[in-house]
Amino acid sequence: MMNIIQQLAKVLIEQRFRMTTAESCTGGLIAAHLTRLAGSSAWFDSAIITYSNQAKIRLLEVSGETLACHGAVSQQTAQEMVLGVVLLNEVEVGISVTGIAGPDGGSKEKPVGTVWIAWNIAPWNLLKTELFHFEGKRDEIRNQVVITALEGLLTLLKDTNSRKFKENLI
């Protein structure tokens, strides 16, 4: 995990990007891992934990209609969360996670382990969301979400970085 965070820090610093997180099912765990790295204040701005729907609406300006129509665990909510947290904190990069870590709260349509992760790299107009189905106990699911969210961001930053670099050479 620390290797991923170190790589992420390097890329963010190189790009002069700062990042933020909007966390629901992980309850701040992503931010906790990011700030384990000394010097993280150079690239990590803040985290907002929006566990309740009311907090998502109040702090991130997630639409009440989105929550009513699609639920808290949805692509639409994850997108609105990440866009809201990036805008609120005036940073370039954001991650949002919303899901069901269990052991309760799941349904046939959205079983325990269902998680939506969204990534936003604002200067590149990049917004990506992905649905995951993790397995295990509550803490195992939450840890899998953290790793997946950070690996996903690192991949996007590196891939987009490579494309932008190649485009500038042509």
mmCIF file of C-alpha atoms in Angstrom:
data_model
loop_
_atom_site.group_PDB
_atom_site.id
_atom_site.type_symbol
_atom_site.label_atom_id
_atom_site.label_comp_id
_atom_site.label_asym_id
_atom_site.label_seq_id
_atom_site.Cartn_x
_atom_site.Cartn_y
_atom_site.Cartn_z
ATOM 1 C CA MET A 1 0.000 0.000 0.000
ATOM 2 C CA MET A 2 2.764 2.459 0.905
ATOM 3 C CA ASN A 3 4.400 1.900 -2.489
ATOM 4 C CA ILE A 4 1.181 2.950 -4.248
ATOM 5 C CA ILE A 5 0.907 6.056 -2.070
ATOM 6 C CA GLN A 6 4.543 7.012 -2.737
ATOM 7 C CA GLN A 7 4.031 6.648 -6.490
ATOM 8 C CA LEU A 8 0.817 8.654 -6.299
ATOM 9 C CA ALA A 9 2.564 11.406 -4.339
ATOM 10 C CA LYS A 10 5.355 11.564 -6.929
ATOM 11 C CA VAL A 11 2.947 11.950 -9.857
ATOM 12 C CA LEU A 12 0.792 14.522 -8.058
ATOM 13 C CA ILE A 13 3.844 16.602 -7.125
ATOM 14 C CA GLU A 14 5.231 16.380 -10.685
ATOM 15 C CA GLN A 15 1.911 17.630 -12.065
ATOM 16 C CA ARG A 16 1.562 20.230 -9.292
ATOM 17 C CA PHE A 17 -1.814 18.717 -8.430
ATOM 18 C CA ARG A 18 -3.490 18.564 -5.033
ATOM 19 C CA MET A 19 -6.117 15.992 -4.230
ATOM 20 C CA THR A 20 -9.105 15.432 -1.999
ATOM 21 C CA THR A 21 -11.464 12.590 -1.135
ATOM 22 C CA ALA A 22 -15.178 12.241 -0.521
ATOM 23 C CA GLU A 23 -15.727 9.062 1.453
ATOM 24 C CA SER A 24 -18.847 7.257 2.520
ATOM 25 C CA CYS A 25 -18.349 3.519 3.075
ATOM 26 C CA THR A 26 -14.650 3.935 3.918
ATOM 27 C CA GLY A 27 -15.304 6.582 6.566
ATOM 28 C CA GLY A 28 -12.020 8.440 6.017
ATOM 29 C CA LEU A 29 -9.846 5.362 5.584
ATOM 30 C CA ILE A 30 -8.453 6.552 2.243
ATOM 31 C CA ALA A 31 -7.359 9.845 3.802
ATOM 32 C CA ALA A 32 -5.912 8.013 6.798
ATOM 33 C CA HIS A 33 -3.718 5.911 4.520
ATOM 34 C CA LEU A 34 -2.659 8.877 2.377
ATOM 35 C CA THR A 35 -1.568 10.886 5.398
ATOM 36 C CA ARG A 36 0.605 8.052 6.698
ATOM 37 C CA LEU A 37 3.200 9.329 4.233
ATOM 38 C CA ALA A 38 5.304 12.126 5.698
ATOM 39 C CA GLY A 39 5.021 15.281 3.638
ATOM 40 C CA SER A 40 1.573 14.428 2.304
ATOM 41 C CA SER A 41 0.468 18.010 2.922
ATOM 42 C CA ALA A 42 2.378 18.908 -0.266
ATOM 43 C CA TRP A 43 -0.239 17.126 -2.385
ATOM 44 C CA PHE A 44 -3.146 16.063 -0.150
ATOM 45 C CA ASP A 45 -5.660 18.780 0.710
ATOM 46 C CA SER A 46 -8.581 17.283 2.604
ATOM 47 C CA ALA A 47 -11.174 14.572 3.045
ATOM 48 C CA ILE A 48 -14.873 14.857 3.587
ATOM 49 C CA ILE A 49 -16.757 11.970 5.122
ATOM 50 C CA THR A 50 -20.367 12.022 3.978
ATOM 51 C CA TYR A 51 -21.854 8.924 5.512
ATOM 52 C CA SER A 52 -25.471 10.094 5.491
ATOM 53 C CA ASN A 53 -27.513 11.255 2.521
ATOM 54 C CA GLN A 54 -28.059 14.566 4.298
ATOM 55 C CA ALA A 55 -24.292 15.107 4.516
ATOM 56 C CA LYS A 56 -23.899 14.296 0.818
ATOM 57 C CA ILE A 57 -26.510 16.943 -0.003
ATOM 58 C CA ARG A 58 -25.283 19.544 2.496
ATOM 59 C CA LEU A 59 -21.519 19.245 2.034
ATOM 60 C CA LEU A 60 -21.067 18.030 -1.538
ATOM 61 C CA GLU A 61 -24.244 19.343 -3.132
ATOM 62 C CA VAL A 62 -25.321 15.895 -4.292
ATOM 63 C CA SER A 63 -28.811 16.305 -5.682
ATOM 64 C CA GLY A 64 -31.665 15.065 -3.519
ATOM 65 C CA GLU A 65 -33.275 13.899 -6.742
ATOM 66 C CA THR A 66 -30.204 11.798 -7.574
ATOM 67 C CA LEU A 67 -30.354 10.146 -4.169
ATOM 68 C CA ALA A 68 -34.120 9.567 -4.435
ATOM 69 C CA CYS A 69 -33.957 8.137 -7.963
ATOM 70 C CA HIS A 70 -30.689 6.197 -7.875
ATOM 71 C CA GLY A 71 -29.775 5.800 -4.205
ATOM 72 C CA ALA A 72 -26.606 6.608 -2.315
ATOM 73 C CA VAL A 73 -24.819 3.634 -3.857
ATOM 74 C CA SER A 74 -24.954 4.568 -7.535
ATOM 75 C CA GLN A 75 -22.843 5.831 -10.383
ATOM 76 C CA GLN A 76 -24.674 9.147 -10.368
ATOM 77 C CA THR A 77 -24.087 9.723 -6.654
ATOM 78 C CA ALA A 78 -20.394 8.803 -6.917
ATOM 79 C CA GLN A 79 -19.989 11.265 -9.797
ATOM 80 C CA GLU A 80 -21.750 14.086 -7.983
ATOM 81 C CA MET A 81 -19.697 13.393 -4.855
ATOM 82 C CA VAL A 82 -16.343 13.615 -6.626
ATOM 83 C CA LEU A 83 -17.297 16.682 -8.643
ATOM 84 C CA GLY A 84 -18.625 18.337 -5.494
ATOM 85 C CA VAL A 85 -15.549 17.652 -3.376
ATOM 86 C CA VAL A 86 -13.132 18.849 -6.075
ATOM 87 C CA LEU A 87 -15.115 22.052 -6.558
ATOM 88 C CA LEU A 88 -15.571 22.666 -2.830
ATOM 89 C CA ASN A 89 -11.883 22.248 -2.027
ATOM 90 C CA GLU A 90 -10.593 23.945 -5.179
ATOM 91 C CA VAL A 91 -8.176 21.151 -6.039
ATOM 92 C CA GLU A 92 -7.339 19.348 -9.259
ATOM 93 C CA VAL A 93 -7.890 15.699 -8.336
ATOM 94 C CA GLY A 94 -10.545 13.841 -6.401
ATOM 95 C CA ILE A 95 -11.713 10.380 -5.437
ATOM 96 C CA SER A 96 -15.156 9.478 -4.156
ATOM 97 C CA VAL A 97 -16.393 6.173 -2.811
ATOM 98 C CA THR A 98 -19.907 5.099 -1.936
ATOM 99 C CA GLY A 99 -20.969 1.564 -1.183
ATOM 100 C CA ILE A 100 -22.168 -1.115 1.186
ATOM 101 C CA ALA A 101 -19.417 -2.499 3.427
ATOM 102 C CA GLY A 102 -21.768 -4.717 5.455
ATOM 103 C CA PRO A 103 -22.449 -6.835 7.231
ATOM 104 C CA ASP A 104 -25.974 -5.392 6.872
ATOM 105 C CA GLY A 105 -27.516 -2.981 4.397
ATOM 106 C CA GLY A 106 -27.296 -5.048 1.248
ATOM 107 C CA SER A 107 -30.144 -6.066 -1.039
ATOM 108 C CA LYS A 108 -30.604 -8.377 -4.009
ATOM 109 C CA GLU A 109 -29.931 -5.467 -6.377
ATOM 110 C CA LYS A 110 -27.083 -4.030 -4.304
ATOM 111 C CA PRO A 111 -25.510 -6.754 -2.167
ATOM 112 C CA VAL A 112 -22.915 -6.161 0.532
ATOM 113 C CA GLY A 113 -19.636 -5.372 -1.222
ATOM 114 C CA THR A 114 -21.229 -3.207 -3.923
ATOM 115 C CA VAL A 115 -19.118 -0.062 -4.280
ATOM 116 C CA TRP A 116 -18.972 2.766 -6.794
ATOM 117 C CA ILE A 117 -15.673 4.626 -7.097
ATOM 118 C CA ALA A 118 -15.332 7.882 -9.027
ATOM 119 C CA TRP A 119 -12.178 9.721 -10.027
ATOM 120 C CA ASN A 120 -11.898 13.274 -11.306
ATOM 121 C CA ILE A 121 -8.841 14.974 -12.780
ATOM 122 C CA ALA A 122 -10.338 18.397 -13.373
ATOM 123 C CA PRO A 123 -7.582 20.018 -15.506
ATOM 124 C CA TRP A 124 -7.839 17.121 -17.964
ATOM 125 C CA ASN A 125 -11.661 17.069 -17.937
ATOM 126 C CA LEU A 126 -11.439 13.449 -16.862
ATOM 127 C CA LEU A 127 -14.295 11.871 -14.923
ATOM 128 C CA LYS A 128 -14.442 8.115 -14.518
ATOM 129 C CA THR A 129 -16.684 5.900 -12.426
ATOM 130 C CA GLU A 130 -16.539 2.173 -11.944
ATOM 131 C CA LEU A 131 -18.681 -0.385 -10.162
ATOM 132 C CA PHE A 132 -16.993 -3.008 -7.985
ATOM 133 C CA HIS A 133 -18.236 -6.045 -6.089
ATOM 134 C CA PHE A 134 -15.893 -6.821 -3.211
ATOM 135 C CA GLU A 135 -16.094 -9.841 -0.941
ATOM 136 C CA GLY A 136 -15.217 -10.407 2.675
ATOM 137 C CA LYS A 137 -15.972 -8.981 6.068
ATOM 138 C CA ARG A 138 -16.575 -5.268 6.612
ATOM 139 C CA ASP A 139 -12.949 -4.256 7.216
ATOM 140 C CA GLU A 140 -11.736 -6.456 4.365
ATOM 141 C CA ILE A 141 -14.164 -4.776 1.975
ATOM 142 C CA ARG A 142 -13.172 -1.307 3.168
ATOM 143 C CA ASN A 143 -9.465 -2.082 2.728
ATOM 144 C CA GLN A 144 -10.093 -3.436 -0.780
ATOM 145 C CA VAL A 145 -11.919 -0.208 -1.631
ATOM 146 C CA VAL A 146 -8.954 1.893 -0.456
ATOM 147 C CA ILE A 147 -6.438 -0.073 -2.526
ATOM 148 C CA THR A 148 -8.668 -0.106 -5.605
ATOM 149 C CA ALA A 149 -9.404 3.630 -5.383
ATOM 150 C CA LEU A 150 -5.726 4.557 -5.049
ATOM 151 C CA GLU A 151 -4.532 2.137 -7.733
ATOM 152 C CA GLY A 152 -7.246 3.443 -10.047
ATOM 153 C CA LEU A 153 -6.181 7.044 -9.552
ATOM 154 C CA LEU A 154 -2.518 6.206 -10.074
ATOM 155 C CA THR A 155 -3.341 4.374 -13.315
ATOM 156 C CA LEU A 156 -5.436 7.275 -14.609
ATOM 157 C CA LEU A 157 -2.752 9.830 -13.784
ATOM 158 C CA LYS A 158 -0.021 7.774 -15.436
ATOM 159 C CA ASP A 159 -2.069 6.827 -18.511
ATOM 160 C CA THR A 160 -3.376 10.329 -19.045
ATOM 161 C CA ASN A 161 0.098 11.701 -18.401
ATOM 162 C CA SER A 162 1.549 9.411 -21.067
ATOM 163 C CA ARG A 163 -1.107 10.356 -23.633
ATOM 164 C CA LYS A 164 -0.667 14.078 -22.992
ATOM 165 C CA PHE A 165 3.116 13.766 -23.266
ATOM 166 C CA LYS A 166 2.904 11.871 -26.573
ATOM 167 C CA GLU A 167 0.387 14.355 -27.995
ATOM 168 C CA ASN A 168 2.782 17.217 -27.240
ATOM 169 C CA LEU A 169 5.567 15.504 -29.192
ATOM 170 C CA ILE A 170 3.517 15.167 -32.391
#
